[in-house]
GROMACS .gro file of C-alpha atoms in nm:
model
  301
    1MET     CA    1   8.232   8.772   3.469
    2ALA     CA    2   8.420   8.615   3.753
    3LYS     CA    3   8.412   8.229   3.769
    4THR     CA    4   8.238   8.090   4.076
    5VAL     CA    5   8.471   7.877   4.294
    6MET     CA    6   8.250   7.591   4.418
    7ASN     CA    7   8.296   7.460   4.768
    8PRO     CA    8   8.344   7.082   4.748
    9GLN     CA    9   8.221   7.028   5.105
   10ARG     CA   10   7.880   7.170   5.014
   11LEU     CA   11   7.860   6.929   4.724
   12ALA     CA   12   7.950   6.643   4.959
   13ASN     CA   13   7.676   6.764   5.199
   14PHE     CA   14   7.430   6.781   4.918
   15SER     CA   15   7.506   6.420   4.816
   16ALA     CA   16   7.466   6.314   5.182
   17ILE     CA   17   7.118   6.475   5.189
   18VAL     CA   18   7.004   6.296   4.885
   19GLN     CA   19   7.137   5.965   5.002
   20ALA     CA   20   6.977   6.008   5.347
   21GLY     CA   21   6.639   6.121   5.195
   22SER     CA   22   6.610   6.416   5.436
   23ILE     CA   23   6.810   6.701   5.575
   24SER     CA   24   6.735   6.573   5.935
   25LYS     CA   25   6.875   6.226   5.871
   26ALA     CA   26   7.173   6.362   5.679
   27ALA     CA   27   7.254   6.600   5.968
   28LEU     CA   28   7.237   6.316   6.214
   29GLY     CA   29   7.477   6.107   6.003
   30LEU     CA   30   7.722   6.397   5.954
   31GLY     CA   31   7.704   6.495   6.323
   32CYS     CA   32   7.591   6.852   6.257
   33GLY     CA   33   7.281   7.059   6.311
   34LYS     CA   34   6.986   7.051   6.069
   35SER     CA   35   6.991   7.427   6.037
   36VAL     CA   36   7.364   7.427   5.944
   37LEU     CA   37   7.304   7.169   5.670
   38SER     CA   38   7.005   7.368   5.540
   39ARG     CA   39   7.218   7.675   5.511
   40GLN     CA   40   7.489   7.483   5.333
   41LEU     CA   41   7.238   7.356   5.079
   42ALA     CA   42   7.103   7.713   5.030
   43LYS     CA   43   7.448   7.852   4.979
   44LEU     CA   44   7.528   7.575   4.715
   45GLU     CA   45   7.208   7.661   4.528
   46ALA     CA   46   7.299   8.021   4.539
   47GLU     CA   47   7.645   7.945   4.404
   48LEU     CA   48   7.494   7.746   4.120
   49GLY     CA   49   7.206   7.984   4.062
   50ALA     CA   50   6.961   7.695   4.050
   51ARG     CA   51   6.736   7.504   4.287
   52LEU     CA   52   6.855   7.145   4.337
   53ILE     CA   53   6.585   7.005   4.570
   54GLN     CA   54   6.218   7.069   4.588
   55ARG     CA   55   6.135   7.067   4.957
   56SER     CA   56   5.803   6.964   5.108
   57THR     CA   57   5.703   6.856   5.462
   58ARG     CA   58   5.703   6.489   5.366
   59ARG     CA   59   5.986   6.435   5.116
   60LEU     CA   60   6.268   6.582   4.917
   61THR     CA   61   6.253   6.565   4.534
   62LEU     CA   62   6.553   6.641   4.306
   63THR     CA   63   6.499   6.892   4.030
   64GLU     CA   64   6.624   6.810   3.679
   65ILE     CA   65   6.945   7.004   3.733
   66GLY     CA   66   6.964   6.856   4.089
   67GLU     CA   67   6.978   6.502   3.945
   68GLN     CA   68   7.268   6.606   3.717
   69VAL     CA   69   7.457   6.775   3.998
   70TYR     CA   70   7.402   6.470   4.225
   71ALA     CA   71   7.547   6.242   3.961
   72GLN     CA   72   7.854   6.459   3.946
   73ALA     CA   73   7.870   6.482   4.321
   74GLN     CA   74   7.879   6.105   4.345
   75GLN     CA   75   8.192   6.106   4.132
   76ILE     CA   76   8.349   6.354   4.373
   77ASP     CA   77   8.253   6.126   4.661
   78ARG     CA   78   8.416   5.834   4.489
   79ALA     CA   79   8.729   6.041   4.417
   80LEU     CA   80   8.755   6.148   4.786
   81SER     CA   81   8.708   5.782   4.893
   82ASN     CA   82   8.985   5.674   4.652
   83ILE     CA   83   9.213   5.948   4.782
   84GLU     CA   84   9.152   5.845   5.145
   85GLN     CA   85   9.225   5.484   5.047
   86LEU     CA   86   9.552   5.588   4.873
   87THR     CA   87   9.674   5.802   5.157
   88GLY     CA   88   9.582   5.521   5.396
   89GLN     CA   89   9.794   5.275   5.195
   90TYR     CA   90  10.089   5.524   5.186
   91GLN     CA   91  10.067   5.563   5.567
   92SER     CA   92  10.040   5.189   5.628
   93GLU     CA   93  10.287   5.057   5.360
   94VAL     CA   94  10.649   5.154   5.285
   95LYS     CA   95  10.604   5.248   4.919
   96GLY     CA   96  10.644   5.523   4.665
   97ARG     CA   97  10.924   5.736   4.525
   98LEU     CA   98  11.188   5.862   4.772
   99ARG     CA   99  11.400   6.158   4.666
  100VAL     CA  100  11.743   6.173   4.856
  101SER     CA  101  12.033   6.422   4.856
  102CYS     CA  102  12.376   6.349   4.989
  103PRO     CA  103  12.732   6.505   4.962
  104MET     CA  104  12.939   6.327   4.697
  105PRO     CA  105  13.204   6.148   4.921
  106LEU     CA  106  12.949   6.018   5.176
  107GLY     CA  107  12.713   5.919   4.903
  108GLN     CA  108  12.971   5.725   4.709
  109ARG     CA  109  13.136   5.574   5.007
  110HIS     CA  110  12.861   5.497   5.254
  111LEU     CA  111  12.511   5.573   5.134
  112VAL     CA  112  12.489   5.395   4.788
  113PRO     CA  113  12.541   5.042   4.923
  114LEU     CA  114  12.274   5.095   5.190
  115LEU     CA  115  12.019   5.212   4.917
  116VAL     CA  116  12.048   4.875   4.754
  117GLU     CA  117  11.980   4.710   5.094
  118PHE     CA  118  11.686   4.938   5.156
  119THR     CA  119  11.517   4.874   4.821
  120GLN     CA  120  11.566   4.503   4.872
  121ARG     CA  121  11.399   4.528   5.215
  122TYR     CA  122  11.115   4.748   5.080
  123PRO     CA  123  11.072   4.656   4.716
  124GLN     CA  124  10.777   4.901   4.671
  125VAL     CA  125  11.013   5.198   4.719
  126ASP     CA  126  11.187   5.374   4.428
  127ILE     CA  127  11.480   5.590   4.523
  128VAL     CA  128  11.612   5.893   4.332
  129LEU     CA  129  11.952   5.992   4.467
  130SER     CA  130  12.122   6.324   4.392
  131VAL     CA  131  12.495   6.316   4.482
  132GLU     CA  132  12.620   6.670   4.502
  133ASP     CA  133  12.805   6.899   4.742
  134ARG     CA  134  12.583   7.202   4.724
  135MET     CA  135  12.322   7.276   4.992
  136VAL     CA  136  11.997   7.178   4.820
  137ASP     CA  137  11.667   7.342   4.902
  138LEU     CA  138  11.457   7.049   5.016
  139ILE     CA  139  11.124   7.221   4.982
  140ALA     CA  140  11.187   7.385   4.637
  141GLU     CA  141  11.345   7.078   4.491
  142HIS     CA  142  11.096   6.827   4.638
  143ILE     CA  143  11.369   6.634   4.829
  144ASP     CA  144  11.235   6.394   5.100
  145VAL     CA  145  11.554   6.328   5.286
  146ALA     CA  146  11.904   6.484   5.278
  147ILE     CA  147  12.240   6.403   5.442
  148ARG     CA  148  12.420   6.715   5.554
  149VAL     CA  149  12.765   6.752   5.703
  150ALA     CA  150  12.746   7.087   5.880
  151HIS     CA  151  12.664   7.269   6.200
  152LEU     CA  152  12.297   7.330   6.116
  153GLU     CA  153  12.126   7.665   6.161
  154ASP     CA  154  11.775   7.691   6.294
  155SER     CA  155  11.534   7.609   6.013
  156THR     CA  156  11.198   7.450   5.933
  157LEU     CA  157  11.378   7.116   5.878
  158VAL     CA  158  11.379   6.836   6.121
  159ALA     CA  159  11.729   6.701   6.193
  160ARG     CA  160  11.854   6.378   6.330
  161LYS     CA  161  12.220   6.338   6.420
  162LEU     CA  162  12.394   6.038   6.270
  163THR     CA  163  12.749   6.078   6.382
  164ASP     CA  164  13.037   6.318   6.452
  165SER     CA  165  13.296   6.330   6.184
  166SER     CA  166  13.653   6.307   6.316
  167ARG     CA  167  13.969   6.399   6.114
  168VAL     CA  168  14.281   6.204   6.053
  169LEU     CA  169  14.623   6.279   5.915
  170VAL     CA  170  14.711   6.011   5.654
  171ALA     CA  171  14.978   5.914   5.398
  172ALA     CA  172  15.049   5.607   5.181
  173PRO     CA  173  15.324   5.366   5.292
  174SER     CA  174  15.500   5.433   4.961
  175TYR     CA  175  15.523   5.803   5.037
  176LEU     CA  176  15.652   5.741   5.391
  177GLN     CA  177  15.922   5.509   5.263
  178ARG     CA  178  16.030   5.780   5.015
  179ARG     CA  179  16.007   6.083   5.240
  180GLY     CA  180  15.998   5.959   5.599
  181THR     CA  181  15.740   5.973   5.865
  182PRO     CA  182  15.673   6.297   6.059
  183THR     CA  183  15.677   6.280   6.432
  184THR     CA  184  15.561   6.635   6.522
  185PRO     CA  185  15.340   6.897   6.345
  186ALA     CA  186  15.651   7.109   6.281
  187ASP     CA  187  15.775   6.823   6.055
  188LEU     CA  188  15.501   6.891   5.810
  189ALA     CA  189  15.684   7.184   5.673
  190GLN     CA  190  15.924   6.943   5.517
  191HIS     CA  191  15.661   6.741   5.348
  192ASP     CA  192  15.443   6.756   5.046
  193CYS     CA  193  15.079   6.803   5.161
  194LEU     CA  194  14.752   6.748   4.969
  195VAL     CA  195  14.526   7.035   5.037
  196TYR     CA  196  14.153   7.057   5.019
  197THR     CA  197  13.991   7.356   4.853
  198SER     CA  198  13.634   7.478   4.831
  199GLY     CA  199  13.559   7.771   4.605
  200ALA     CA  200  13.802   8.051   4.681
  201ARG     CA  201  13.906   7.898   5.019
  202THR     CA  202  14.207   7.686   5.072
  203TYR     CA  203  14.231   7.470   5.386
  204ASP     CA  204  14.607   7.486   5.430
  205GLU     CA  205  14.618   7.553   5.804
  206TRP     CA  206  14.610   7.234   6.002
  207GLY     CA  207  14.556   7.234   6.377
  208PHE     CA  208  14.697   6.974   6.626
  209ILE     CA  209  14.612   6.961   6.997
  210GLN     CA  210  14.840   6.808   7.262
  211ASP     CA  211  14.812   6.865   7.644
  212GLY     CA  212  14.557   7.141   7.582
  213GLN     CA  213  14.791   7.331   7.353
  214THR     CA  214  14.699   7.386   6.987
  215THR     CA  215  14.961   7.404   6.715
  216VAL     CA  216  14.862   7.541   6.382
  217VAL     CA  217  15.079   7.453   6.086
  218LYS     CA  218  15.049   7.627   5.745
  219VAL     CA  219  15.122   7.350   5.499
  220GLN     CA  220  15.226   7.349   5.136
  221GLY     CA  221  15.199   7.110   4.855
  222LYS     CA  222  15.194   7.069   4.480
  223ILE     CA  223  14.833   6.946   4.455
  224GLN     CA  224  14.514   7.110   4.568
  225ILE     CA  225  14.178   6.941   4.512
  226ASN     CA  226  13.817   7.029   4.581
  227ASP     CA  227  13.686   6.676   4.615
  228GLY     CA  228  13.737   6.443   4.909
  229MET     CA  229  13.739   6.113   4.712
  230SER     CA  230  13.997   6.253   4.478
  231LEU     CA  231  14.206   6.375   4.765
  232ALA     CA  232  14.199   6.028   4.913
  233ALA     CA  233  14.304   5.875   4.574
  234ALA     CA  234  14.601   6.120   4.553
  235ALA     CA  235  14.708   6.022   4.902
  236CYS     CA  236  14.684   5.648   4.812
  237ALA     CA  237  14.894   5.716   4.506
  238GLY     CA  238  15.170   5.858   4.727
  239GLY     CA  239  15.117   6.213   4.644
  240GLY     CA  240  15.170   6.339   5.005
  241LEU     CA  241  15.012   6.383   5.343
  242SER     CA  242  14.651   6.474   5.370
  243LEU     CA  243  14.416   6.582   5.645
  244MET     CA  244  14.096   6.397   5.584
  245ASP     CA  245  13.751   6.311   5.739
  246ARG     CA  246  13.791   5.956   5.881
  247LEU     CA  247  13.461   5.863   5.727
  248ILE     CA  248  13.601   5.911   5.380
  249VAL     CA  249  13.924   5.723   5.427
  250ALA     CA  250  13.813   5.451   5.665
  251PRO     CA  251  13.827   5.172   5.399
  252GLU     CA  252  14.179   5.268   5.289
  253LEU     CA  253  14.295   5.268   5.648
  254ALA     CA  254  14.142   4.937   5.711
  255ARG     CA  255  14.315   4.792   5.407
  256GLY     CA  256  14.647   4.951   5.490
  257GLU     CA  257  14.657   5.166   5.173
  258LEU     CA  258  14.680   5.463   5.403
  259VAL     CA  259  14.853   5.499   5.743
  260GLU     CA  260  14.737   5.730   6.024
  261LEU     CA  261  14.998   5.973   6.142
  262LEU     CA  262  15.071   6.184   6.450
  263THR     CA  263  14.836   5.971   6.666
  264ASP     CA  264  14.970   6.133   6.988
  265TYR     CA  265  14.791   6.452   6.880
  266SER     CA  266  14.425   6.532   6.861
  267LEU     CA  267  14.292   6.710   6.553
  268ARG     CA  268  14.036   6.984   6.532
  269PRO     CA  269  13.699   6.808   6.528
  270GLY     CA  270  13.524   6.766   6.196
  271LEU     CA  271  13.162   6.852   6.123
  272PRO     CA  272  12.859   6.660   6.254
  273VAL     CA  273  12.657   6.450   6.013
  274TYR     CA  274  12.275   6.484   6.008
  275VAL     CA  275  11.985   6.339   5.823
  276VAL     CA  276  11.732   6.614   5.762
  277TYR     CA  277  11.381   6.623   5.623
  278PRO     CA  278  11.105   6.888   5.590
  279ALA     CA  279  10.885   6.933   5.896
  280ARG     CA  280  10.536   6.820   5.798
  281PRO     CA  281  10.218   6.744   6.005
  282TRP     CA  282  10.201   6.399   5.844
  283LEU     CA  283  10.531   6.240   5.764
  284ALA     CA  284  10.504   5.978   5.490
  285LEU     CA  285  10.580   5.625   5.617
  286LYS     CA  286  10.851   5.573   5.350
  287THR     CA  287  11.035   5.877   5.488
  288ALA     CA  288  11.008   5.788   5.852
  289THR     CA  289  11.118   5.435   5.775
  290PHE     CA  290  11.418   5.550   5.563
  291VAL     CA  291  11.529   5.791   5.836
  292ALA     CA  292  11.507   5.519   6.101
  293PHE     CA  293  11.707   5.286   5.867
  294LEU     CA  294  11.984   5.546   5.825
  295GLN     CA  295  12.000   5.593   6.202
  296GLU     CA  296  12.044   5.218   6.241
  297ARG     CA  297  12.275   5.136   5.955
  298LEU     CA  298  12.469   5.442   5.835
  299PHE     CA  299  12.811   5.473   5.996
  300ALA     CA  300  12.717   5.174   6.229
  301GLN     CA  301  13.028   5.018   6.362
   0.00000   0.00000   0.00000
């Protein structure tokens, strides 16, 4: 025999009828018609296969089973009230667990220090950060917010642009003392170059722009690495020239551990950086606050 799926709204209406003492008063309080409420009560009794209220012209009287159902209905009312209170708190207070995803270099370099600041500012928030370079599925993996470095395709996600990533050619002073400083893109053929790889792809064609003309140089080197932070470390160690996202090597440039080269040339632009989150009718206050915080603080000059 198929199990009956009870309509919780009919239980709530039944509870309202009992509390009001009549269908008419309950309908007035609920803002609906008396006939509508009567039909809802009849449908509930049909679902349960039992009469809940004895009707008369003067009063309503609960049957024995009606009294038991009413006791359970009150528990549902309390649960619904508690749920409304909880959701109200989460929409009025910055609190709860926030799951965040970010590519490894940006997470290590820029995001992690800000997470400490955010949790100090909002102590009722717990953050779970996943630092990984794969494109996570926010919906399937229950991620609230993700940082993405990419040209985004149309999707169900909401995207807020944080910055444009520019590229820079860098080398350590120790390498330049040993091998000399290139003055044109053609000079790169005589230098060791640190090359970024991703999967089967090797990014060994570097483009430089001057006076509207683009020069593409195919570089060579002894070291290929699939991680931006490791590439920066190899450059700092004097391993060669490297074409990097400025966001990754900004601290090393500021400290003089790396030197920017071929500044008379423009480089092909890097990828834009976005903060993305699932599109929902009601965005949790913790998520909205965190996104606004990132727009204010991440990559702020």
